[in-house]
PDB file of C-alpha atoms in Angstrom:
ATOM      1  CA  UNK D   1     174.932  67.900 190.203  1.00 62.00           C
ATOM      2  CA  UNK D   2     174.115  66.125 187.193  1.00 71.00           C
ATOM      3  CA  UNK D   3     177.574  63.883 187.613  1.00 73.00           C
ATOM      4  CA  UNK D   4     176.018  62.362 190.991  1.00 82.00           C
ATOM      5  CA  UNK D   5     173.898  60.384 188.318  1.00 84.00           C
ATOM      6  CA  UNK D   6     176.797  58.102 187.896  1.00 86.00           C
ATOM      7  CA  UNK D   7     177.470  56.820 191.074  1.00 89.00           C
ATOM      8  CA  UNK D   8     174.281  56.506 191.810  1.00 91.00           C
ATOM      9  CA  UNK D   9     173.550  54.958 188.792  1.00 92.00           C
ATOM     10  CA  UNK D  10     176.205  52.391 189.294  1.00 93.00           C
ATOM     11  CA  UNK D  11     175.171  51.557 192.818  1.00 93.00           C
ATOM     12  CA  UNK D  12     171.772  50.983 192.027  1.00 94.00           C
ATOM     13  CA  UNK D  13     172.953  48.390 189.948  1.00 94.00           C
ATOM     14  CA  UNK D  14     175.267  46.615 191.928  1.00 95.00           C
ATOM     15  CA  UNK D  15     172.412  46.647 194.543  1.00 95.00           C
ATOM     16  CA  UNK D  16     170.090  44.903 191.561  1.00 95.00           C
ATOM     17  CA  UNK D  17     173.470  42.138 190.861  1.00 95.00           C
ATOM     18  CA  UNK D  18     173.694  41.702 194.736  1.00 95.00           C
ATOM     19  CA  UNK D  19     169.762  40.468 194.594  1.00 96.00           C
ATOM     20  CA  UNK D  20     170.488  38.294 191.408  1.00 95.00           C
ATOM     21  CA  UNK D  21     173.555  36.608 192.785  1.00 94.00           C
ATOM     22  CA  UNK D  22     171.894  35.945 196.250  1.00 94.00           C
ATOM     23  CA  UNK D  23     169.097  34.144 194.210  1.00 95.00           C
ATOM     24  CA  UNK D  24     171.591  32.383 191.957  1.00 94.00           C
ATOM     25  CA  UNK D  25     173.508  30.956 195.279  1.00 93.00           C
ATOM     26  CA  UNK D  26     169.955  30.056 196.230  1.00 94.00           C
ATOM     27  CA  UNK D  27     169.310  27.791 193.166  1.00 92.00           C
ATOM     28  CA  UNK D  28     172.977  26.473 193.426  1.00 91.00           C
ATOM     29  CA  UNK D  29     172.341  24.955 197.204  1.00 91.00           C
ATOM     30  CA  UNK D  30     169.111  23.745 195.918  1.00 91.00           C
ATOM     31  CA  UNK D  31     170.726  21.829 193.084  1.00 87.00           C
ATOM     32  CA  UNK D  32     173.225  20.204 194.772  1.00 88.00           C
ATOM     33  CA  UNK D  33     170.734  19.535 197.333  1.00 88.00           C
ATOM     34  CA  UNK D  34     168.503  17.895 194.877  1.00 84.00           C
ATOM     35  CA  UNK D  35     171.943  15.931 193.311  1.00 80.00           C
ATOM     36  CA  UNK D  36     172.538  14.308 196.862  1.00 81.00           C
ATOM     37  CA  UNK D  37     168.822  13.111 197.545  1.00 79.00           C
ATOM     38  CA  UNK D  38     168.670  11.950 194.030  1.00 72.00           C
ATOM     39  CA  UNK D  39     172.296  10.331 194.264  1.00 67.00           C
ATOM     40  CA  UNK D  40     171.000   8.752 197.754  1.00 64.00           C
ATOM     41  CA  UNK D  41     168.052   6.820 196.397  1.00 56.00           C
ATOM     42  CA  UNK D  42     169.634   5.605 193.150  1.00 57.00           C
ATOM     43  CA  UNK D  43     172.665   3.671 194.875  1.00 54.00           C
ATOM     44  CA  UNK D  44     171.293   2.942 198.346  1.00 52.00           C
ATOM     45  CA  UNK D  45     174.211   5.232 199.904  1.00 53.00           C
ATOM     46  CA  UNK D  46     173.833   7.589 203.148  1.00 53.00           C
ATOM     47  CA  UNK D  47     176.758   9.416 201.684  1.00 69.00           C
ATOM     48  CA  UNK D  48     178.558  11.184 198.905  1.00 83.00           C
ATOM     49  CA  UNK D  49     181.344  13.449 198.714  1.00 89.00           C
ATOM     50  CA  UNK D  50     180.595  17.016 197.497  1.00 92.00           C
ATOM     51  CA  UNK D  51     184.460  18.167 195.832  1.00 94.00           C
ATOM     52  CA  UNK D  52     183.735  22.533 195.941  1.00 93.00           C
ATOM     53  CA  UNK D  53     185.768  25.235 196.851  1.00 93.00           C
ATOM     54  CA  UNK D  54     186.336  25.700 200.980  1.00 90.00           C
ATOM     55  CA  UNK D  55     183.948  28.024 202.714  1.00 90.00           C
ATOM     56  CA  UNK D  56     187.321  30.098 203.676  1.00 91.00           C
ATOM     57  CA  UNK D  57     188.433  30.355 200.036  1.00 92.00           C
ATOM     58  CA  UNK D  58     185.056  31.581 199.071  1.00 92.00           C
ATOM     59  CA  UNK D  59     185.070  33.976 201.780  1.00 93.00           C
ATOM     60  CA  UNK D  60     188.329  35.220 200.221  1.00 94.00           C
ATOM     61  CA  UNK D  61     187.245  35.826 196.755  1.00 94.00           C
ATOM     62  CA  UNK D  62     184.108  37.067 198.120  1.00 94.00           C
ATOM     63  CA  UNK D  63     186.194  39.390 199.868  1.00 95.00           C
ATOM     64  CA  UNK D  64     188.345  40.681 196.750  1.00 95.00           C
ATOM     65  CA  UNK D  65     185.008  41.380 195.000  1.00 95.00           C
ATOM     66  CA  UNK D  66     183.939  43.298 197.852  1.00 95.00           C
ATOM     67  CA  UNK D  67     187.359  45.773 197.513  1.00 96.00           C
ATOM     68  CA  UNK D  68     186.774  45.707 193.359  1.00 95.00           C
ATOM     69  CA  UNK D  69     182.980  47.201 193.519  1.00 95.00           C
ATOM     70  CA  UNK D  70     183.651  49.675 196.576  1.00 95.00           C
ATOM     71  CA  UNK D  71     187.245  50.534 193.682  1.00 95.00           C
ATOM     72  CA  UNK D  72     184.911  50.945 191.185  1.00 94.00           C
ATOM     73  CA  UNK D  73     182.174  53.255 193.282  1.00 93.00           C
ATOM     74  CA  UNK D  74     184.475  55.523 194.545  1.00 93.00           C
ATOM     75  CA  UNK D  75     185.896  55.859 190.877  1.00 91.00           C
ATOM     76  CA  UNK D  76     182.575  56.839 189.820  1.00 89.00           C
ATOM     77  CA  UNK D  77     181.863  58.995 192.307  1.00 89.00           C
ATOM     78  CA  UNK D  78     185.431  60.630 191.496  1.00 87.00           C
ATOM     79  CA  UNK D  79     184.334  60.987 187.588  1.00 84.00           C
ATOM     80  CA  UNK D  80     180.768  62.226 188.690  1.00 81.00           C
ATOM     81  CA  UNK D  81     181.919  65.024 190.866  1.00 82.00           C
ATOM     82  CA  UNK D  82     184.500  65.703 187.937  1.00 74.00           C
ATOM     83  CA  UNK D  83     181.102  66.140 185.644  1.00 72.00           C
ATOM     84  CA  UNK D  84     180.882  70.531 185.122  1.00 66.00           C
ATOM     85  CA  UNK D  85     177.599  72.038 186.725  1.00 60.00           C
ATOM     86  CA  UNK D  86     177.491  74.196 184.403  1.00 57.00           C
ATOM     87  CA  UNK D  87     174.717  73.031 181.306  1.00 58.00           C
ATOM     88  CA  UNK D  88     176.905  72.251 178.409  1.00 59.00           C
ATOM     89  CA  UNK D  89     175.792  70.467 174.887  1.00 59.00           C
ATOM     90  CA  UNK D  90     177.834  67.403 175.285  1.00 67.00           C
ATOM     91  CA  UNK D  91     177.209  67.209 178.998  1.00 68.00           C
ATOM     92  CA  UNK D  92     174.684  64.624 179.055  1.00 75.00           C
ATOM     93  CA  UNK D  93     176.278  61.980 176.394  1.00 77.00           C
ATOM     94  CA  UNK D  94     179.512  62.513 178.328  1.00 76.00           C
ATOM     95  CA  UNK D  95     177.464  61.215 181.743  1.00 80.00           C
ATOM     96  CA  UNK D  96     175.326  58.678 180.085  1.00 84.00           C
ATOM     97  CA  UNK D  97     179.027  57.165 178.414  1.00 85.00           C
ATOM     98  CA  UNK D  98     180.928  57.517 181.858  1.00 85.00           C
ATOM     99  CA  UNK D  99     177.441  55.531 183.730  1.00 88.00           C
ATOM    100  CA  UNK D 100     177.894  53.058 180.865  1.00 91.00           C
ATOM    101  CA  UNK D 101     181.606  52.622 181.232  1.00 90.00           C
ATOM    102  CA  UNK D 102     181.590  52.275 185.091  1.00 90.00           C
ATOM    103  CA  UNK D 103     178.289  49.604 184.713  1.00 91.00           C
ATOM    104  CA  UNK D 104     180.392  47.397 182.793  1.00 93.00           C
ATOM    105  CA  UNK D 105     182.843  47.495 185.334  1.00 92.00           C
ATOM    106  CA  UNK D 106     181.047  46.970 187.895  1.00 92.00           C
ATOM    107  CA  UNK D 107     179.677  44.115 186.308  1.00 92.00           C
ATOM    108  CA  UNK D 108     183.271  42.299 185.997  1.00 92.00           C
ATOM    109  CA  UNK D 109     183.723  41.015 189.539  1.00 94.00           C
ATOM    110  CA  UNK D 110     180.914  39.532 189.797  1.00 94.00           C
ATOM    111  CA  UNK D 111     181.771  37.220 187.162  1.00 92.00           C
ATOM    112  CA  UNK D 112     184.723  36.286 189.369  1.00 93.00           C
ATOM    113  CA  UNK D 113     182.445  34.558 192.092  1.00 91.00           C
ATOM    114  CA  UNK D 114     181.061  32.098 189.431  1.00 91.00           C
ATOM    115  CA  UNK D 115     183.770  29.436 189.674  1.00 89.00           C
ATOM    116  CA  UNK D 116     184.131  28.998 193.554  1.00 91.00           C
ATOM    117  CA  UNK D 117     179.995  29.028 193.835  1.00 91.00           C
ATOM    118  CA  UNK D 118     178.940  27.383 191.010  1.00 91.00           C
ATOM    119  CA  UNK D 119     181.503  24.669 190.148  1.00 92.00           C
ATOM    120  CA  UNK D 120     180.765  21.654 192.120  1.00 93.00           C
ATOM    121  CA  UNK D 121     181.255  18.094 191.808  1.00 94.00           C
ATOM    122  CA  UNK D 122     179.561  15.341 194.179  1.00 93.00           C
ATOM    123  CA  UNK D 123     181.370  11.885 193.826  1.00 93.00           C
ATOM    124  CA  UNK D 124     179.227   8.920 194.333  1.00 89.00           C
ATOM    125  CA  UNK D 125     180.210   4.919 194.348  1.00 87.00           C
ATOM    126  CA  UNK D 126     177.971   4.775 191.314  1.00 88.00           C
ATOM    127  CA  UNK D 127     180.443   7.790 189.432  1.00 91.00           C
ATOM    128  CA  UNK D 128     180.695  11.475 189.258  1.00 93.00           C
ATOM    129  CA  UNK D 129     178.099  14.715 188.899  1.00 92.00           C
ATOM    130  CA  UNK D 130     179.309  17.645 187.479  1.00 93.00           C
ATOM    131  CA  UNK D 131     178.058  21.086 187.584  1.00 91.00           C
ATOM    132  CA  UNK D 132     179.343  24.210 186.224  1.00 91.00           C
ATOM    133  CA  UNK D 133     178.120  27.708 185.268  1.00 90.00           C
ATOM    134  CA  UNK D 134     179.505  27.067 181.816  1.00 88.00           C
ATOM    135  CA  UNK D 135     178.447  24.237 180.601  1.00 87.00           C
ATOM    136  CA  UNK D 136     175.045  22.792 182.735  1.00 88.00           C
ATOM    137  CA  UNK D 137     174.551  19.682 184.733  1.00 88.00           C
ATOM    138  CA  UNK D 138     175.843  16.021 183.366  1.00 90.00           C
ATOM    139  CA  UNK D 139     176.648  12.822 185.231  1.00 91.00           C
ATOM    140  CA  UNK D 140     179.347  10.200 184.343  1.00 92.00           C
ATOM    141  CA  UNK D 141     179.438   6.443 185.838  1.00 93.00           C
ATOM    142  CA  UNK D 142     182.995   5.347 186.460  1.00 94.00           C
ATOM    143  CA  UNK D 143     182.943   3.294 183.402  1.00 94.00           C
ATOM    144  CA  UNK D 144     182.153   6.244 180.805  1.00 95.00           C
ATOM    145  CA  UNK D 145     185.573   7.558 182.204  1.00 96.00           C
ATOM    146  CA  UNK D 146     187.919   7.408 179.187  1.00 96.00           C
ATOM    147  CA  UNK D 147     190.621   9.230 180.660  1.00 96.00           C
ATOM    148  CA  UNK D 148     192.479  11.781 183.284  1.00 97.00           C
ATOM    149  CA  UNK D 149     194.820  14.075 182.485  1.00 96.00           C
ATOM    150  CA  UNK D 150     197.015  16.224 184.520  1.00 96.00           C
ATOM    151  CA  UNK D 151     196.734  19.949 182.872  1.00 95.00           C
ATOM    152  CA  UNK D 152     200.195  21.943 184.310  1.00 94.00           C
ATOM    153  CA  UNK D 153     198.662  25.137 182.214  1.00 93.00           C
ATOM    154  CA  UNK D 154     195.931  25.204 184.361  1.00 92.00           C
ATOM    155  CA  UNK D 155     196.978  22.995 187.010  1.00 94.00           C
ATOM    156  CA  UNK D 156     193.482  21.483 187.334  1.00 96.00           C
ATOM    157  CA  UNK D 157     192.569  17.247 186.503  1.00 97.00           C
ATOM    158  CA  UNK D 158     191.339  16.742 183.230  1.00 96.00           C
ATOM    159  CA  UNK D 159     188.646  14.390 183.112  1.00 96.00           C
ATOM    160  CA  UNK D 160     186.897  13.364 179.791  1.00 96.00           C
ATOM    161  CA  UNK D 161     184.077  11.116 179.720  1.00 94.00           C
ATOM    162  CA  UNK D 162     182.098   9.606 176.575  1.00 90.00           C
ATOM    163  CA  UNK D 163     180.250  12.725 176.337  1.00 89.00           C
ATOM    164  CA  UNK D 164     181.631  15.403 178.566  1.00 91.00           C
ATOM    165  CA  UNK D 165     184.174  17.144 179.391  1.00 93.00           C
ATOM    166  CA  UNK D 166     185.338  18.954 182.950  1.00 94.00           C
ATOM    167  CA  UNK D 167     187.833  19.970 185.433  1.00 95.00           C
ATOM    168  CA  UNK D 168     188.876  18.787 189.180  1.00 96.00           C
ATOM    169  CA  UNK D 169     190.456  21.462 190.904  1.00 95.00           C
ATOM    170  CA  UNK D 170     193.094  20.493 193.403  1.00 96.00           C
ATOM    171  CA  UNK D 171     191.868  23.173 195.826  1.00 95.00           C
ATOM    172  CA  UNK D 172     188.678  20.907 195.944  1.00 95.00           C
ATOM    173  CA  UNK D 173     187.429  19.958 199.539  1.00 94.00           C
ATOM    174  CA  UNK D 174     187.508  15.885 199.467  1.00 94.00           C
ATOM    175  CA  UNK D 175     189.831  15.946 196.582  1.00 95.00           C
ATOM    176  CA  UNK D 176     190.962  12.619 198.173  1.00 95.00           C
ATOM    177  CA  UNK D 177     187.784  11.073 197.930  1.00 94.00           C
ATOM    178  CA  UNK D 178     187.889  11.997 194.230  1.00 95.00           C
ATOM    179  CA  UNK D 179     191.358  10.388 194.089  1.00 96.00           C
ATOM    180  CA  UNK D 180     190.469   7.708 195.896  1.00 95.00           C
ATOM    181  CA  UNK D 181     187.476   6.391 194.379  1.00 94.00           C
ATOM    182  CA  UNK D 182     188.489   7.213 190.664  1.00 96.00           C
ATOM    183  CA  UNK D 183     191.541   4.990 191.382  1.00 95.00           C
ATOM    184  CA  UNK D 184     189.594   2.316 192.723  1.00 93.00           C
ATOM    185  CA  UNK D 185     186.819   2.442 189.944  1.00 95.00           C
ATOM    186  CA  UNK D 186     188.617   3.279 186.587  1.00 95.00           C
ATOM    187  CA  UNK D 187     191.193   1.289 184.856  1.00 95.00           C
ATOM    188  CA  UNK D 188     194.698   2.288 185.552  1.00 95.00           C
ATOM    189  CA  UNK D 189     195.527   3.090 182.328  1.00 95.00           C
ATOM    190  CA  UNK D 190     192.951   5.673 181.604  1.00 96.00           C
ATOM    191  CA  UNK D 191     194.432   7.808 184.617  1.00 96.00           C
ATOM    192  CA  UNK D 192     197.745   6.639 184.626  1.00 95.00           C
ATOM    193  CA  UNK D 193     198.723   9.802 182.806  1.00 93.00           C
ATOM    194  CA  UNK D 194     197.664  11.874 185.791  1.00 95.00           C
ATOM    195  CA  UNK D 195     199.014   8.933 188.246  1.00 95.00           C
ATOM    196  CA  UNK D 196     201.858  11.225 190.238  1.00 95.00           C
ATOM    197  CA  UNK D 197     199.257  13.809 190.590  1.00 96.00           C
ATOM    198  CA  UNK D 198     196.560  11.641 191.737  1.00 96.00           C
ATOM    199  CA  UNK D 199     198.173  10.164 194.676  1.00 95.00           C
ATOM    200  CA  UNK D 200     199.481  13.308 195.824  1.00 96.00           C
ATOM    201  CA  UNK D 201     195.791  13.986 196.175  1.00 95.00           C
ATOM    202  CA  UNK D 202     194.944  11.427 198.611  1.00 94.00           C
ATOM    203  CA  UNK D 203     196.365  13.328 201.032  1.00 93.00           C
ATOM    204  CA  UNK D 204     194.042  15.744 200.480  1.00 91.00           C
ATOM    205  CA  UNK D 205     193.492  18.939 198.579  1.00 92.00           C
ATOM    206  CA  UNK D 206     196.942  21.108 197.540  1.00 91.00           C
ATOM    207  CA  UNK D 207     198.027  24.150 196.211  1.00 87.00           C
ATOM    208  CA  UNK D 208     200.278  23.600 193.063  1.00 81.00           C
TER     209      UNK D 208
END
């Protein structure tokens, strides 16, 4: 059956995005890695605080894109069966729109493992390294720090340095490290907007 082409099709693919994410989390370790060696050397330190997503929250999200591609297979393999045997003169547009359709689809979720794998932060007594997917690599001593803000819409810390910008999730392992060492390192009245907020998270990370 000619419809088989699109589940097929689609699981070919997400067999290709499986390879490309396992090398992405690859480069990821290696970065962060590289950050703490690096961070090591420069201020004489045997440790810094890596602020990420927990290993059990990852597993979750892993877990949702898990249910979202099988979805999304079984859909296709419900439209391809749906596909006619029988030759017609629209037949093959019709599968080569339905393979395109359920690509894109299955390309969604794995957009939704981006945040918890590739946002990190590693605070150091020197300052702060950021990494995201969305906007690269940049580090920020503690006395670039120009301000903190405590976003409700997004419930995340706002932190905006002379020439960055990024977030602190509250979910963040060592969030209280974070805290901590901001507190102790930046003048009070660049976080004192944030101030309720911030000592709540030296107990810790927390759900909002």
């Amino acid at each position: 059956m000619i419809g088989l082409a699109i589940p097929l099709t689609y699981l070919a693919v997400e067999v290709a995005m499986y390879w490309v994410y396992r090398k992405w989390v690859a480069r990821v370790k290696s970065d962060i890695d590289n950050l703490l060696r690096v961070t090591r050397l420069q201020s004489d330190q045997s440790e810094a605080a890596v602020l990420r997503f927990s290993d059990r929250r990852r597993k979750a999200i892993w877990g949702i894109v898990i249910i979202l591609l099988v979805f999304f297979f079984l859909l296709a393999s419900y439209v391809g069966i749906g596909i006619p045997a029988e030759p017609q003169e629209d037949l093959s547009q019709r599968v080569l729109a339905m393979t395109l359709v359920m690509i894109i689809c299955g390309l969604g979720p794995w957009f939704i493992l981006l945040e918890p794998v590739g946002n990190v932060r590693i605070v150091t007594k020197n300052g702060i390294y950021k990494r995201s997917p969305w906007t690269g690599k940049s580090f920020a001593e503690w006395k670039e720090i120009e301000s903190v803000r405590w976003i409700p819409i997004i419930d995340n810390f706002l932190v905006k340095t002379r020439s960055d910008m990024f977030a602190v999730n509250p979910v963040y392992e060592n969030l209280n490290v974070f805290a901590d060492s901001l507190m102790s390192n930046v003048s009070r009245s660049k976080w004192l907007a944030a101030e309720r907020m911030l000592r709540r998270a030296l107990r810790g990370p927390f759900q909002p």
